[in-house]
Amino acid sequence: MEIKDIIKEENKVYSKPELLDNVHMHYCPGCSHGVVHKLIAEVVAEMGITDKTVGVSPVGCAVFAYNYIDVDWIEAAHGRAPAVATAVSRLWEENVVFTYQGDGDMAAIGTAETIHAANRGENIVMVFINNAIYGMTGGQMAPTTLVGQKTSTTPYGRRIDLNGHPLEITDILATLSGTCYVTRQSVHTPGAARKTKAALKKAFENAIAKRGTSVVEVVSTCNSGWKMSPVKANEWMVENMFDKYPLGDLKVE
Amino acid sequence: MAKVKGAVTVNIERCKGCDLCVAACPTATLSLQPNEVNDRGYHYAYMSNADACTGCCSCAWVCPDACIEVYRVKID
Ligand SMILES: Cc1ncc(C[n+]2csc(CCOP(=O)(O)OP(=O)(O)O)c2C)c(N)n1
Ligand code: SF4
Ligand code: SF4
Ligand SMILES: [Mg+2]
């Protein structure tokens, strides 16, 4: 059988999601942000909630997420996405609201907004891209940077005595009464990406049913910040990140 | 037993040559172009061993830029 006989519309089993715009995404080659964008675009379309979904994009590499996924968006000031999402979901209750934030945005400058939105049990989805670094600004140490991990501000590796411990923000959020679903996933293999998609769907269902705050952490790579090839970054993540940030559900209510 | 045969298309201009699809493919169907580049200068992915493709979609799932579309047929 020739390739041209296989490549026919009726044989198609995987397409680019329609909600992913036909524009070039500025992310570095192999960046996890792109995979997560794709999964969100798929989930929103499959759930039939395109017209009522509102995203709140961060300051960080994902600042331009509003150019890539064709739903409504607001771009929040650094770290304030959960506060902005609170306003949107309270003022337009029929909408389905999600935040999309990196570790610097969500767990450093925005720690207060993150914790209090989750503690209030806002009916939102928080998507948390934990790549253990400030990708956008040149690879500085983030709260989630691992002990010993080299970054541009910890060139000899993160030291507990000097830099403190990695912050397990997702574990903290799981202890709060306002969260109904807290999970930690990844997108480095087809199987892992499928699980993340299922987790996102569950989180969006919770927001629609107004069950409280859902948190989907995606342990991610920043191959540029980590100074590795994308394939090597995935390997490094498996070897080093999953020990500190183990995958799986932290809370399901 | 019915056998399956697959094929993929790569959106050449969207592809950034990250190599993640090549690493994810269980049948070693894909490679990055050794010489050719797209308009942005990336060595884009292509089926260097098209006969091996089973249409499993592994490559497409991990592609950060949604460049890959997958087709599959059953052969009796
Ligand atoms: C008020 C303010 N402080 C600092 C910055 C600089 N800044 C931009 S992005 C960023 C952190 C990005 O890291 P993260 O949230 O982990 O996102 P990533 O790029 O890794 O996805 C910082 C500190 C800023 N833009 N505004
Ligand atoms: S700097 Fe890191 S997080 Fe930002 S686009 Fe590049 S790989 Fe992704
Ligand atoms: S569909 Fe599966 S077999 Fe075919 S190229 Fe992609 S990963 Fe390889
Ligand atoms: Mg980060």
Short mmCIF file of C-alpha atoms and ligand atoms in Angstrom, two decimals:
data_model
loop_
_atom_site.label_atom_id
_atom_site.label_comp_id
_atom_site.label_asym_id
_atom_site.label_seq_id
_atom_site.Cartn_x
_atom_site.Cartn_y
_atom_site.Cartn_z
CA MET A 1 0.00 0.00 0.00
CA GLU A 2 1.35 3.37 -0.98
CA ILE A 3 1.56 6.36 1.33
CA LYS A 4 -0.87 8.35 -0.81
CA ASP A 5 -3.50 5.64 -0.26
CA ILE A 6 -3.09 5.91 3.50
CA ILE A 7 -3.05 9.70 3.73
CA LYS A 8 -6.74 10.26 3.07
CA GLU A 9 -9.24 12.17 5.17
CA GLU A 10 -11.24 9.04 6.03
CA ASN A 11 -8.13 7.41 7.52
CA LYS A 12 -7.20 10.33 9.74
CA VAL A 13 -6.76 9.40 13.41
CA TYR A 14 -4.94 12.45 14.80
CA SER A 15 -5.33 16.08 13.76
CA LYS A 16 -4.02 19.37 14.97
CA PRO A 17 -6.69 20.69 17.36
CA GLU A 18 -8.89 23.28 15.69
CA LEU A 19 -8.62 25.64 18.66
CA LEU A 20 -4.86 25.83 18.26
CA ASP A 21 -4.35 28.84 16.03
CA ASN A 22 -2.40 28.58 12.80
CA VAL A 23 0.36 30.85 14.01
CA HIS A 24 3.94 30.08 14.91
CA MET A 25 4.31 29.61 18.66
CA HIS A 26 7.32 31.46 20.03
CA TYR A 27 8.33 28.64 22.41
CA CYS A 28 11.77 27.07 22.06
CA PRO A 29 11.82 23.78 20.16
CA GLY A 30 10.61 20.95 22.39
CA CYS A 31 9.17 23.14 25.15
CA SER A 32 6.50 21.48 27.32
CA HIS A 33 4.31 24.59 27.12
CA GLY A 34 3.32 23.65 23.56
CA VAL A 35 2.17 20.16 24.49
CA VAL A 36 0.03 21.50 27.33
CA HIS A 37 -1.48 24.17 25.04
CA LYS A 38 -2.43 21.44 22.61
CA LEU A 39 -4.10 19.36 25.32
CA ILE A 40 -6.09 22.33 26.63
CA ALA A 41 -7.23 23.12 23.07
CA GLU A 42 -8.39 19.53 22.64
CA VAL A 43 -10.18 19.29 25.98
CA VAL A 44 -12.06 22.59 25.61
CA ALA A 45 -13.29 21.68 22.11
CA GLU A 46 -14.23 18.13 23.04
CA MET A 47 -16.20 19.34 26.07
CA GLY A 48 -18.11 21.81 23.89
CA ILE A 49 -17.21 24.77 26.12
CA THR A 50 -15.27 26.88 23.62
CA ASP A 51 -17.67 29.83 23.79
CA LYS A 52 -17.64 30.07 27.56
CA THR A 53 -14.02 29.30 28.36
CA VAL A 54 -11.84 32.16 29.60
CA GLY A 55 -8.12 31.72 30.15
CA VAL A 56 -5.92 33.97 32.26
CA SER A 57 -2.37 34.00 30.98
CA PRO A 58 0.69 34.72 33.12
CA VAL A 59 3.86 36.68 32.92
CA GLY A 60 6.45 34.13 31.90
CA CYS A 61 7.08 32.27 28.67
CA ALA A 62 3.34 31.57 28.35
CA VAL A 63 2.47 35.28 28.33
CA PHE A 64 1.31 35.00 24.72
CA ALA A 65 -0.91 31.96 25.30
CA TYR A 66 -3.80 34.16 24.20
CA ASN A 67 -2.36 34.18 20.69
CA TYR A 68 -2.32 30.41 20.48
CA ILE A 69 -5.53 28.94 21.90
CA ASP A 70 -8.67 30.37 20.37
CA VAL A 71 -10.76 31.07 23.47
CA ASP A 72 -11.25 34.33 25.37
CA TRP A 73 -8.31 35.46 27.49
CA ILE A 74 -7.14 38.08 29.90
CA GLU A 75 -3.44 38.62 30.50
CA ALA A 76 -2.79 39.21 34.19
CA ALA A 77 -0.01 41.13 35.91
CA HIS A 78 2.79 38.90 37.15
CA GLY A 79 1.42 36.33 39.60
CA ARG A 80 -2.08 37.78 39.72
CA ALA A 81 -3.85 35.30 37.44
CA PRO A 82 -5.80 33.63 40.28
CA ALA A 83 -7.13 37.03 41.42
CA VAL A 84 -8.17 37.95 37.89
CA ALA A 85 -9.72 34.50 37.41
CA THR A 86 -11.64 34.99 40.66
CA ALA A 87 -13.21 38.14 39.29
CA VAL A 88 -14.11 36.60 35.94
CA SER A 89 -15.65 33.48 37.42
CA ARG A 90 -17.63 35.43 40.01
CA LEU A 91 -18.90 38.08 37.62
CA TRP A 92 -19.74 35.69 34.78
CA GLU A 93 -20.77 32.53 36.57
CA GLU A 94 -21.67 30.77 33.34
CA ASN A 95 -18.06 30.95 32.17
CA VAL A 96 -15.42 28.29 32.69
CA VAL A 97 -12.25 29.96 33.88
CA PHE A 98 -8.70 28.66 34.01
CA THR A 99 -5.33 30.14 34.90
CA TYR A 100 -2.13 29.11 33.17
CA GLN A 101 1.01 29.87 35.14
CA GLY A 102 4.67 28.97 35.53
CA ASP A 103 6.46 28.28 38.80
CA GLY A 104 7.83 31.81 39.08
CA ASP A 105 4.43 33.35 38.41
CA MET A 106 2.40 30.99 40.57
CA ALA A 107 4.79 30.05 43.37
CA ALA A 108 7.00 33.13 43.77
CA ILE A 109 5.53 36.53 43.01
CA GLY A 110 1.95 35.20 43.02
CA THR A 111 2.08 32.94 46.08
CA ALA A 112 -0.50 34.96 48.00
CA GLU A 113 -3.00 35.06 45.12
CA THR A 114 -2.49 31.35 44.47
CA ILE A 115 -3.03 30.25 48.05
CA HIS A 116 -5.96 32.53 48.76
CA ALA A 117 -7.85 31.74 45.56
CA ALA A 118 -7.46 28.03 46.29
CA ASN A 119 -8.35 28.55 49.95
CA ARG A 120 -11.51 30.42 48.96
CA GLY A 121 -12.35 27.49 46.73
CA GLU A 122 -12.81 29.62 43.63
CA ASN A 123 -14.47 27.56 40.90
CA ILE A 124 -11.49 27.73 38.59
CA VAL A 125 -8.88 25.47 37.05
CA MET A 126 -5.26 26.28 37.83
CA VAL A 127 -2.81 24.89 35.29
CA PHE A 128 0.67 25.00 36.76
CA ILE A 129 3.71 24.50 34.52
CA ASN A 130 6.52 23.51 36.86
CA ASN A 131 9.77 23.61 34.92
CA ALA A 132 11.83 24.46 38.02
CA ILE A 133 13.20 27.65 36.52
CA TYR A 134 12.35 31.14 35.30
CA GLY A 135 12.37 30.29 31.60
CA MET A 136 11.40 33.64 30.16
CA THR A 137 13.95 35.82 31.88
CA GLY A 138 17.03 33.70 31.28
CA GLY A 139 16.92 30.69 33.54
CA GLN A 140 17.10 32.08 37.06
CA MET A 141 16.36 29.97 40.16
CA ALA A 142 12.65 29.47 40.85
CA PRO A 143 11.02 28.41 44.12
CA THR A 144 10.71 24.91 42.65
CA THR A 145 14.36 24.65 41.51
CA LEU A 146 15.82 21.40 42.85
CA VAL A 147 18.59 21.26 45.43
CA GLY A 148 21.84 21.15 43.48
CA GLN A 149 20.22 22.32 40.24
CA LYS A 150 22.32 24.79 38.29
CA THR A 151 20.60 27.95 37.12
CA SER A 152 21.94 31.34 36.08
CA THR A 153 21.54 32.59 39.68
CA THR A 154 22.72 29.32 41.27
CA PRO A 155 25.67 28.58 38.99
CA TYR A 156 27.11 26.07 41.47
CA GLY A 157 23.72 24.50 42.17
CA ARG A 158 20.91 25.42 44.58
CA ARG A 159 21.99 25.26 48.20
CA ILE A 160 19.52 24.86 51.06
CA ASP A 161 21.59 27.01 53.42
CA LEU A 162 21.76 29.84 50.91
CA ASN A 163 18.59 29.48 48.81
CA GLY A 164 16.15 27.56 50.98
CA HIS A 165 14.20 24.45 50.11
CA PRO A 166 12.28 23.79 46.89
CA LEU A 167 8.68 24.87 47.45
CA GLU A 168 6.09 22.12 47.06
CA ILE A 169 3.29 24.54 46.29
CA THR A 170 1.00 21.86 44.90
CA ASP A 171 1.26 19.82 48.10
CA ILE A 172 0.36 22.95 50.06
CA LEU A 173 -2.67 23.57 47.84
CA ALA A 174 -3.84 20.00 48.41
CA THR A 175 -4.09 20.67 52.16
CA LEU A 176 -6.49 23.60 51.67
CA SER A 177 -10.21 23.02 52.13
CA GLY A 178 -11.06 24.98 48.99
CA THR A 179 -9.39 22.59 46.56
CA CYS A 180 -11.40 19.65 45.24
CA TYR A 181 -8.87 18.13 42.86
CA VAL A 182 -5.10 18.41 42.93
CA THR A 183 -2.96 16.35 40.62
CA ARG A 184 0.58 16.26 39.30
CA GLN A 185 1.19 15.08 35.74
CA SER A 186 3.72 15.39 32.91
CA VAL A 187 3.75 15.35 29.11
CA HIS A 188 7.05 13.70 28.22
CA THR A 189 5.56 10.51 26.75
CA PRO A 190 2.35 9.77 24.83
CA GLY A 191 0.98 7.96 27.89
CA ALA A 192 1.81 10.83 30.21
CA ALA A 193 0.22 13.34 27.83
CA ARG A 194 -2.95 11.23 27.69
CA LYS A 195 -3.14 11.25 31.49
CA THR A 196 -2.65 15.01 31.59
CA LYS A 197 -5.47 15.40 29.11
CA ALA A 198 -7.75 13.29 31.32
CA ALA A 199 -6.72 15.35 34.35
CA LEU A 200 -7.49 18.61 32.55
CA LYS A 201 -10.91 17.28 31.56
CA LYS A 202 -11.69 16.34 35.15
CA ALA A 203 -10.55 19.78 36.34
CA PHE A 204 -12.75 21.58 33.79
CA GLU A 205 -15.70 19.38 34.80
CA ASN A 206 -15.15 20.42 38.43
CA ALA A 207 -15.17 24.09 37.43
CA ILE A 208 -18.43 23.64 35.53
CA ALA A 209 -20.00 21.79 38.48
CA LYS A 210 -18.65 24.51 40.84
CA ARG A 211 -16.96 22.02 43.12
CA GLY A 212 -14.10 24.36 44.06
CA THR A 213 -10.54 24.84 42.86
CA SER A 214 -8.78 22.24 40.73
CA VAL A 215 -5.01 22.29 40.37
CA VAL A 216 -3.23 20.48 37.54
CA GLU A 217 0.52 20.69 37.92
CA VAL A 218 2.48 19.59 34.88
CA VAL A 219 6.08 18.74 35.71
CA SER A 220 7.72 20.22 32.64
CA THR A 221 11.01 20.86 30.89
CA CYS A 222 12.69 24.12 29.99
CA ASN A 223 15.40 22.75 27.76
CA SER A 224 16.82 26.22 27.00
CA GLY A 225 17.04 27.21 30.67
CA TRP A 226 18.40 23.81 31.60
CA LYS A 227 20.85 24.01 28.68
CA MET A 228 20.05 20.60 27.23
CA SER A 229 18.48 19.22 24.09
CA PRO A 230 14.73 18.60 24.39
CA VAL A 231 15.21 14.82 24.46
CA LYS A 232 17.91 15.11 27.13
CA ALA A 233 15.71 17.49 29.13
CA ASN A 234 12.94 14.89 29.25
CA GLU A 235 15.46 12.31 30.51
CA TRP A 236 16.80 14.74 33.10
CA MET A 237 13.26 15.47 34.26
CA VAL A 238 12.50 11.78 34.75
CA GLU A 239 15.77 11.20 36.59
CA ASN A 240 15.68 14.28 38.80
CA MET A 241 12.29 15.99 39.02
CA PHE A 242 9.96 13.05 39.66
CA ASP A 243 11.67 12.21 42.90
CA LYS A 244 10.82 15.61 44.38
CA TYR A 245 7.60 16.05 42.40
CA PRO A 246 6.08 12.56 42.11
CA LEU A 247 3.31 12.12 39.56
CA GLY A 248 -0.23 11.23 40.52
CA ASP A 249 -3.30 12.58 42.27
CA LEU A 250 -2.72 14.43 45.55
CA LYS A 251 -6.40 15.01 46.25
CA VAL A 252 -9.63 13.85 44.62
CA GLU A 253 -12.94 14.83 46.20
CA MET B 1 -5.45 -10.89 12.31
CA ALA B 2 -5.98 -7.56 10.67
CA LYS B 3 -2.76 -5.62 10.27
CA VAL B 4 -2.50 -1.88 10.42
CA LYS B 5 -0.48 0.52 8.35
CA GLY B 6 0.07 4.13 9.15
CA ALA B 7 1.51 7.31 7.76
CA VAL B 8 2.06 10.78 9.10
CA THR B 9 2.21 14.24 7.61
CA VAL B 10 4.50 16.87 9.08
CA ASN B 11 3.64 20.54 8.87
CA ILE B 12 7.10 21.48 7.70
CA GLU B 13 6.89 25.20 8.42
CA ARG B 14 5.50 24.64 11.95
CA CYS B 15 8.16 22.05 12.82
CA LYS B 16 11.07 23.20 14.99
CA GLY B 17 13.13 20.02 14.68
CA CYS B 18 12.96 19.33 18.43
CA ASP B 19 13.43 15.59 17.89
CA LEU B 20 10.79 14.59 20.46
CA CYS B 21 8.71 12.71 17.86
CA VAL B 22 11.78 10.82 16.68
CA ALA B 23 12.48 9.74 20.26
CA ALA B 24 8.83 8.79 20.91
CA CYS B 25 8.29 6.67 17.79
CA PRO B 26 8.38 2.97 18.70
CA THR B 27 9.07 1.90 15.11
CA ALA B 28 11.92 4.27 14.16
CA THR B 29 9.84 5.69 11.32
CA LEU B 30 10.90 9.29 11.77
CA SER B 31 14.12 11.27 11.44
CA LEU B 32 15.06 14.90 11.20
CA GLN B 33 16.07 16.03 7.73
CA PRO B 34 19.85 15.78 7.69
CA ASN B 35 20.35 18.60 5.18
CA GLU B 36 17.06 20.29 4.31
CA VAL B 37 15.73 23.08 6.54
CA ASN B 38 12.44 24.99 6.63
CA ASP B 39 12.09 28.77 6.32
CA ARG B 40 13.14 29.25 9.94
CA GLY B 41 16.19 27.08 9.51
CA TYR B 42 14.97 24.01 11.37
CA HIS B 43 15.79 20.47 10.29
CA TYR B 44 12.19 19.29 10.18
CA ALA B 45 10.92 15.76 10.85
CA TYR B 46 10.00 13.37 8.05
CA MET B 47 9.26 9.68 7.53
CA SER B 48 12.68 8.25 6.71
CA ASN B 49 11.32 4.72 7.10
CA ALA B 50 7.69 5.10 6.05
CA ASP B 51 7.04 1.35 5.75
CA ALA B 52 7.44 0.93 9.50
CA CYS B 53 4.68 3.34 10.57
CA THR B 54 1.73 1.75 12.38
CA GLY B 55 -0.23 4.96 12.89
CA CYS B 56 0.03 4.68 16.68
CA CYS B 57 0.05 8.50 17.15
CA SER B 58 2.88 8.49 19.71
CA CYS B 59 4.77 11.13 17.73
CA ALA B 60 1.71 13.35 17.46
CA TRP B 61 0.93 13.21 21.19
CA VAL B 62 4.34 14.50 22.22
CA CYS B 63 4.77 17.12 19.46
CA PRO B 64 4.73 20.54 21.17
CA ASP B 65 3.77 22.33 17.97
CA ALA B 66 1.02 20.02 16.72
CA CYS B 67 2.87 19.54 13.44
CA ILE B 68 2.06 15.88 13.01
CA GLU B 69 -1.19 14.42 11.72
CA VAL B 70 -1.63 10.68 11.62
CA TYR B 71 -3.46 8.32 9.26
CA ARG B 72 -4.14 4.63 9.75
CA VAL B 73 -5.67 1.85 7.69
CA LYS B 74 -6.50 -1.77 8.47
CA ILE B 75 -5.23 -4.33 5.99
CA ASP B 76 -6.93 -7.75 6.02
C1 LIG C 1 6.55 42.60 38.50
C2 LIG C 1 7.52 41.80 37.69
N1 LIG C 1 8.60 41.25 38.29
C3 LIG C 1 9.46 40.51 37.58
C4 LIG C 1 9.29 40.34 36.24
C5 LIG C 1 10.29 39.53 35.45
N2 LIG C 1 9.80 38.21 35.12
C6 LIG C 1 9.20 37.96 33.93
S1 LIG C 1 8.75 36.35 33.74
C7 LIG C 1 9.39 35.96 35.26
C8 LIG C 1 9.34 34.55 35.79
C9 LIG C 1 8.98 33.53 34.77
O1 LIG C 1 9.11 32.24 35.28
P1 LIG C 1 7.90 31.23 35.31
O2 LIG C 1 6.70 31.84 35.90
O3 LIG C 1 8.40 29.98 35.96
O4 LIG C 1 7.55 30.99 33.77
P2 LIG C 1 8.35 30.20 32.63
O5 LIG C 1 8.93 31.25 31.77
O6 LIG C 1 9.38 29.33 33.29
O7 LIG C 1 7.30 29.40 31.95
C10 LIG C 1 9.93 37.08 35.89
C11 LIG C 1 10.57 37.05 37.21
C12 LIG C 1 8.16 40.94 35.63
N3 LIG C 1 7.89 40.78 34.32
N4 LIG C 1 7.30 41.65 36.36
S1 SF4 C 2 12.79 29.40 27.78
FE1 SF4 C 2 12.16 27.38 28.58
S2 SF4 C 2 9.99 27.60 29.17
FE2 SF4 C 2 10.52 29.33 27.82
S3 SF4 C 2 9.93 28.67 25.74
FE3 SF4 C 2 12.11 28.17 26.02
S4 SF4 C 2 12.13 26.04 26.77
FE4 SF4 C 2 10.03 26.84 27.06
S1 SF4 C 3 2.32 7.20 14.13
FE1 SF4 C 3 3.52 5.88 15.56
S2 SF4 C 3 4.69 4.52 14.18
FE2 SF4 C 3 3.96 6.24 12.89
S3 SF4 C 3 5.65 7.75 12.91
FE3 SF4 C 3 4.23 8.33 14.58
S4 SF4 C 3 5.08 7.30 16.40
FE4 SF4 C 3 6.04 6.31 14.62
MG MG C 4 9.15 28.28 35.10
#
